[in-house]
Tab-separated table of C-alpha atoms and ligand atoms in Angstrom:
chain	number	residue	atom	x	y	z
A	1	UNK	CA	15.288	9.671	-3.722
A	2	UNK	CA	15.118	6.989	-0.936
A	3	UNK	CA	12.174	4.746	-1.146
A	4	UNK	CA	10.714	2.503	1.294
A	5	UNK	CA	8.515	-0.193	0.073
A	6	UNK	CA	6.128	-2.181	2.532
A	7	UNK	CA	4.636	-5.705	2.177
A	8	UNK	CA	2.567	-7.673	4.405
A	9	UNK	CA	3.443	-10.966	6.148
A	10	UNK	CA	0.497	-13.951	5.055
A	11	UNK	CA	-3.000	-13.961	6.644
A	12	UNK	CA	-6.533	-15.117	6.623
A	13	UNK	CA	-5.547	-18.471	6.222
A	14	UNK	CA	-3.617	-18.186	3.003
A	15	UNK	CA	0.503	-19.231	3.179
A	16	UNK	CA	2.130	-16.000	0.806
A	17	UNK	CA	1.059	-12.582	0.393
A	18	UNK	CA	2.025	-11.115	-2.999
A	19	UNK	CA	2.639	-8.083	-1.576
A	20	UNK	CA	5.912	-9.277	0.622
A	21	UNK	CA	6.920	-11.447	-2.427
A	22	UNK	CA	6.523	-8.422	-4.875
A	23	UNK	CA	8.620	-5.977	-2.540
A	24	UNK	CA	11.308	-8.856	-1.530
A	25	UNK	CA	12.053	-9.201	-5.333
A	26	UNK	CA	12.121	-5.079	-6.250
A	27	UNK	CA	14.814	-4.766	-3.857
A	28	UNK	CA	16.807	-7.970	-5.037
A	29	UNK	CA	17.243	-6.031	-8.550
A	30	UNK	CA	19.329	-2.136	-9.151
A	31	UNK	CA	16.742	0.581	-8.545
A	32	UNK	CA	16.228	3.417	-11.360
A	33	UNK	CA	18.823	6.196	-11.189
A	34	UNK	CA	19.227	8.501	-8.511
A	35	UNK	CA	16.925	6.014	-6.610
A	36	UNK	CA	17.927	3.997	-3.250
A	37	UNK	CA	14.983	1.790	-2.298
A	38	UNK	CA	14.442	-1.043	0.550
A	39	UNK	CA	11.924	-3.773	1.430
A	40	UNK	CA	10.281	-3.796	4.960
A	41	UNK	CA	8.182	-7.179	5.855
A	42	UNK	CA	5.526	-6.145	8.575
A	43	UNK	CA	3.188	-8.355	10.394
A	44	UNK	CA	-0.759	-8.314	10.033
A	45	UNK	CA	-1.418	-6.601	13.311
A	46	UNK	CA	-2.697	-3.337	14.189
A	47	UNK	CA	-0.493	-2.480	16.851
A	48	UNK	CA	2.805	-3.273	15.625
A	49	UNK	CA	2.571	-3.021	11.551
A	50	UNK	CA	2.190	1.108	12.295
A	51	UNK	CA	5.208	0.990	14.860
A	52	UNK	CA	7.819	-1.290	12.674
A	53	UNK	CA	7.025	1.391	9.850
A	54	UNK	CA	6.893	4.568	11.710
A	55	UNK	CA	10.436	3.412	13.220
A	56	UNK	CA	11.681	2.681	10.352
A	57	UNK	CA	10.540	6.032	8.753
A	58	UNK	CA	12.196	7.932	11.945
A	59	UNK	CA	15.634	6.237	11.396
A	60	UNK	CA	15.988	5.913	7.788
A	61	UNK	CA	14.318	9.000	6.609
A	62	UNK	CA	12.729	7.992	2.869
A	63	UNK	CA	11.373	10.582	0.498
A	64	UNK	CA	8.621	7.956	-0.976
A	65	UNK	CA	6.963	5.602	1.429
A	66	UNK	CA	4.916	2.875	-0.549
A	67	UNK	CA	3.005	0.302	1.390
A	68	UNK	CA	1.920	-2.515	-0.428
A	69	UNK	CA	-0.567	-5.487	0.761
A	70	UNK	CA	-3.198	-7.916	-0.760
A	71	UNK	CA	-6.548	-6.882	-1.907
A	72	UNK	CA	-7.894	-10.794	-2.664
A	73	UNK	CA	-10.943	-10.162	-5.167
A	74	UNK	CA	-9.996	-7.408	-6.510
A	75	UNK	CA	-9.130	-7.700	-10.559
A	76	UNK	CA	-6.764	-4.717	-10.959
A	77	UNK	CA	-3.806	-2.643	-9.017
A	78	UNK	CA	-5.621	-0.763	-6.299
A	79	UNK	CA	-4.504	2.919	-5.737
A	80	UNK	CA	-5.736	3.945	-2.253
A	81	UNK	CA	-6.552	6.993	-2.106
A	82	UNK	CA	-8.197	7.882	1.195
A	83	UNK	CA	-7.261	5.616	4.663
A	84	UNK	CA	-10.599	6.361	7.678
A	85	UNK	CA	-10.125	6.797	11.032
A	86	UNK	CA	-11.582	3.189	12.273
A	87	UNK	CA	-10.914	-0.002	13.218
A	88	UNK	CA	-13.308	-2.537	12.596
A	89	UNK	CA	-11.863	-5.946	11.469
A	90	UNK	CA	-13.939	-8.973	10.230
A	91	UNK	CA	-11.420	-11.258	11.340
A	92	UNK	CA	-8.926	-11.041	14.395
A	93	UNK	CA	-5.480	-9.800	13.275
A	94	UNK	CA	-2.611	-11.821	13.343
A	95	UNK	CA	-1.865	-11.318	16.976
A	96	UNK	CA	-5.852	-12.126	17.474
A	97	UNK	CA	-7.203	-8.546	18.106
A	98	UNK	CA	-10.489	-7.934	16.607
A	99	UNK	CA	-11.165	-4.512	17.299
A	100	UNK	CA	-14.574	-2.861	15.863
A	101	UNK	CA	-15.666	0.818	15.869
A	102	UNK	CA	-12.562	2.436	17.470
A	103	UNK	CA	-10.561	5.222	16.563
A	104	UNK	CA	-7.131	4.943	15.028
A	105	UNK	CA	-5.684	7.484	16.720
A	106	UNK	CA	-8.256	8.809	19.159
A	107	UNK	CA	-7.489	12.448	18.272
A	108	UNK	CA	-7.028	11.979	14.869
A	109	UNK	CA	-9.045	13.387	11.843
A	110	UNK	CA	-11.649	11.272	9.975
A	111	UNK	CA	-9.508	10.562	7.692
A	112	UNK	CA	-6.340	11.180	5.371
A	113	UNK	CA	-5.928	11.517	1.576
A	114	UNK	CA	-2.498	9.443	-0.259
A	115	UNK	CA	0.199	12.479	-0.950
A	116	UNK	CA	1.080	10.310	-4.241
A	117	UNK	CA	0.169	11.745	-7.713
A	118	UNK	CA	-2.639	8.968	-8.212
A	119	UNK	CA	-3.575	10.526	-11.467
A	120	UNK	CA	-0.473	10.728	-13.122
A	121	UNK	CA	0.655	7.161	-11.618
A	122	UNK	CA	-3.390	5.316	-13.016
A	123	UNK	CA	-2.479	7.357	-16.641
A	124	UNK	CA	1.163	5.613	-16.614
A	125	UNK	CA	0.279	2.145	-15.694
A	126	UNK	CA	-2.610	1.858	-17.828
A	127	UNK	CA	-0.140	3.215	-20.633
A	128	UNK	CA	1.714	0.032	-19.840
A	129	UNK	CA	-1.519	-1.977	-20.590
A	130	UNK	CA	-1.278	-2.796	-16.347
A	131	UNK	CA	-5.130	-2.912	-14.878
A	132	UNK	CA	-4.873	-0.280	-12.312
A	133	UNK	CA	-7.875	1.888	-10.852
A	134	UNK	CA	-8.109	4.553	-8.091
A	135	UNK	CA	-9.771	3.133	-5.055
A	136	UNK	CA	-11.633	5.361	-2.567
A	137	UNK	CA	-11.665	2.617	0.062
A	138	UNK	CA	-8.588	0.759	1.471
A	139	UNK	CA	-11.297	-1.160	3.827
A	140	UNK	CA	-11.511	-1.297	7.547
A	141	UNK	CA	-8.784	-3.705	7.728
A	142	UNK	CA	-4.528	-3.903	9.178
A	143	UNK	CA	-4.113	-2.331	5.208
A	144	UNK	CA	-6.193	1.336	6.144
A	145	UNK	CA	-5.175	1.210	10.114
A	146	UNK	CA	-1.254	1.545	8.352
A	147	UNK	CA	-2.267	3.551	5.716
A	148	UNK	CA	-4.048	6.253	8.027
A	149	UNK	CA	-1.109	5.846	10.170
A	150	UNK	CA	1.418	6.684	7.968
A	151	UNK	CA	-0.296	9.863	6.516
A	152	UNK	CA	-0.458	10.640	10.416
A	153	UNK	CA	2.829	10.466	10.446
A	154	UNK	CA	3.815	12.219	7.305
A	155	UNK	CA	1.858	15.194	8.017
A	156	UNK	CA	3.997	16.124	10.215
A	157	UNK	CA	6.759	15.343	8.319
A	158	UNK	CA	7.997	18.097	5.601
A	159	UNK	CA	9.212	16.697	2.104
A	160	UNK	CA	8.191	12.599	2.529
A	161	UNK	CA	5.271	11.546	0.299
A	162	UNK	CA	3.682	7.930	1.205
A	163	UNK	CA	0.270	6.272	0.174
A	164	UNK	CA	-0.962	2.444	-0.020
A	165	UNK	CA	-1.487	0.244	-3.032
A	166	UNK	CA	-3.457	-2.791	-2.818
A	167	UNK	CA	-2.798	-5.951	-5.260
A	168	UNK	CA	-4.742	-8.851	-6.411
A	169	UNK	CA	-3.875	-12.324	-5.022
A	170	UNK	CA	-0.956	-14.454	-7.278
A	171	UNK	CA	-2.427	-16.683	-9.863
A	172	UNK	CA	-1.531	-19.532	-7.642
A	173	UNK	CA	-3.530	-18.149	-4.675
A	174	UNK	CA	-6.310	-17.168	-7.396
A	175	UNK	CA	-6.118	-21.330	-8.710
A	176	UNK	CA	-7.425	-22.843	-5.257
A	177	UNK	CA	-10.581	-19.826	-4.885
A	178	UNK	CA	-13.767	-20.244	-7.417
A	179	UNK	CA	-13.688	-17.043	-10.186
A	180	UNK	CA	-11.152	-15.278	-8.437
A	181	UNK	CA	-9.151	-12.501	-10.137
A	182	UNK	CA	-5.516	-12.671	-10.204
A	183	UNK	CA	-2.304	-10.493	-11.353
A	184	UNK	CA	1.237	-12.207	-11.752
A	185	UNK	CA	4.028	-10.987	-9.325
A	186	UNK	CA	6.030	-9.816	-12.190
A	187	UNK	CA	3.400	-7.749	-13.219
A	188	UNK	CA	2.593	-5.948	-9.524
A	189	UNK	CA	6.769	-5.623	-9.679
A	190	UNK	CA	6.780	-3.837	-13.177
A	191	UNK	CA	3.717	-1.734	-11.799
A	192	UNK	CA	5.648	-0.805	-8.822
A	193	UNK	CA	8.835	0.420	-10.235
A	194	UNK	CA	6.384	2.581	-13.125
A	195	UNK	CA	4.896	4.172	-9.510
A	196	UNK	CA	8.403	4.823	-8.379
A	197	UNK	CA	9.163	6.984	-11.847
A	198	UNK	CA	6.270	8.055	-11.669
A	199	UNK	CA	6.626	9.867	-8.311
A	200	UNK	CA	10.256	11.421	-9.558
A	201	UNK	CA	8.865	12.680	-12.329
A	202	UNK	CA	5.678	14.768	-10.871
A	203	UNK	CA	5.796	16.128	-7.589
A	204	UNK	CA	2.209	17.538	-8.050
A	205	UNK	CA	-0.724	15.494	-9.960
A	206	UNK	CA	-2.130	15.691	-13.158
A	207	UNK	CA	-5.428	17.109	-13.889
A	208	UNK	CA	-8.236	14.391	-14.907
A	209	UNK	CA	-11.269	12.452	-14.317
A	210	UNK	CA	-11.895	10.077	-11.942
A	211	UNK	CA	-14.607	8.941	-9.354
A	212	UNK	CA	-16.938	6.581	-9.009
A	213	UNK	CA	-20.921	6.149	-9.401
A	214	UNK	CA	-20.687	3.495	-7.092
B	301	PCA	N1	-4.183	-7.101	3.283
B	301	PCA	C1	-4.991	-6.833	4.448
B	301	PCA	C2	-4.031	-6.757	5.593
B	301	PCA	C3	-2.750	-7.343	5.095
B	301	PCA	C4	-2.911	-7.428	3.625
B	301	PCA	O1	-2.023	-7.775	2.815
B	301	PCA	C5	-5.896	-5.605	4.287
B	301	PCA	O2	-6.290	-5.294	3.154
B	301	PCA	O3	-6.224	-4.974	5.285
């Protein structure tokens, strides 16, 4: 199974993303057996995030696409499981595009769901004693304008599963902000590799309860 993991270069002011440093370091150590896996750095753009990945996807060809980025404020491992059609950014993007209330993909449906057993993956981590929760909101942000991409992309695609998993910030970024939540690298890299068995060992989800009230 060839896996291709995705982090995010820094923004909003801060000077890492965990989500780069967590993929960089996966890739540094031997992946699980019968797994090849490898580390792609994108910018925080609109535009060119979705075209570094999808051209990456075209000439490599993974079976597991798992895009990773930073979800500062959030306490636990984030599994996205639905990416909306929109743009609408609360701060320009790294090129300095603020877009707000356009399309993704201006024929595109609302929205997609992740094609990765969420279920199975929230039941393993937490088994692990890892804080991880399924999210029905990847925000508005570069992190849903890839994710929707990607699921664009994979539908047409037979055989390639892909979905997006936000992390909290690092404890160091978490140390400068008042009462912010915080996960250590190592921790988002043990979660991460779980996700990875996880996906070899169910092709199809587990049955259980989930949702929100709020
Ligand atoms: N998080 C941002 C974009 C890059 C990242 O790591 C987001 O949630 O949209």
């Amino acid at each position: 199974m060839k896996v291709l993991f995705t982090g995010f270069e820094p923004f909003g002011g801060e000077n890492t993303n965990p989500s780069a440093v967590a993929v960089e370091q996966i890739c540094l150590s031997p992946p699980p057996n019968g797994v090849q896996w490898q580390a792609l750095i994108l910018p925080v753009e609109f535009r060119r995030s979705a075209a570094l990945l999808q051209s990456c996807i075209h000439s490599w060809q993974p079976d597991l696409v798992l895009c990773i980025g930073q979800a500062g404020g959030r306490p636990q491992i984030s599994l996205e499981q639905v990416a909306i059609n929109l743009l609408e950014a609360r701060i320009p993007d790294n090129s300095g595009w603020q877009p707000s209330g356009e399309p993704i993909v201006e024929t595109g449906p609302a929205a997609y769901f992740s094609t990765l057993p969420l279920k199975a993956i929230r039941q393993q981590l937490q088994h692990q004693g890892i804080p991880a929760n399924i999210s029905y909101t990847a925000g508005t942000y570069v992190c849903n304008a890839l994710m929707y991409q990607l699921l664009h992309q994979l539908a047409s695609m037979a055989g390639c599963r892909g979905g997006f998993i936000h992390i909290p910030y690092t404890p160091a970024q978490a140390a400068e902000k008042p009462d912010a939540p915080s996960m250590a690298v190592a921790t988002v890299v043990q979660a991460l590799i779980e996700i990875v068995r996880c996906c070899q060992q169910y092709s199809a989800d587990i049955a259980a309860a989930g949702g929100t009230l709020d």
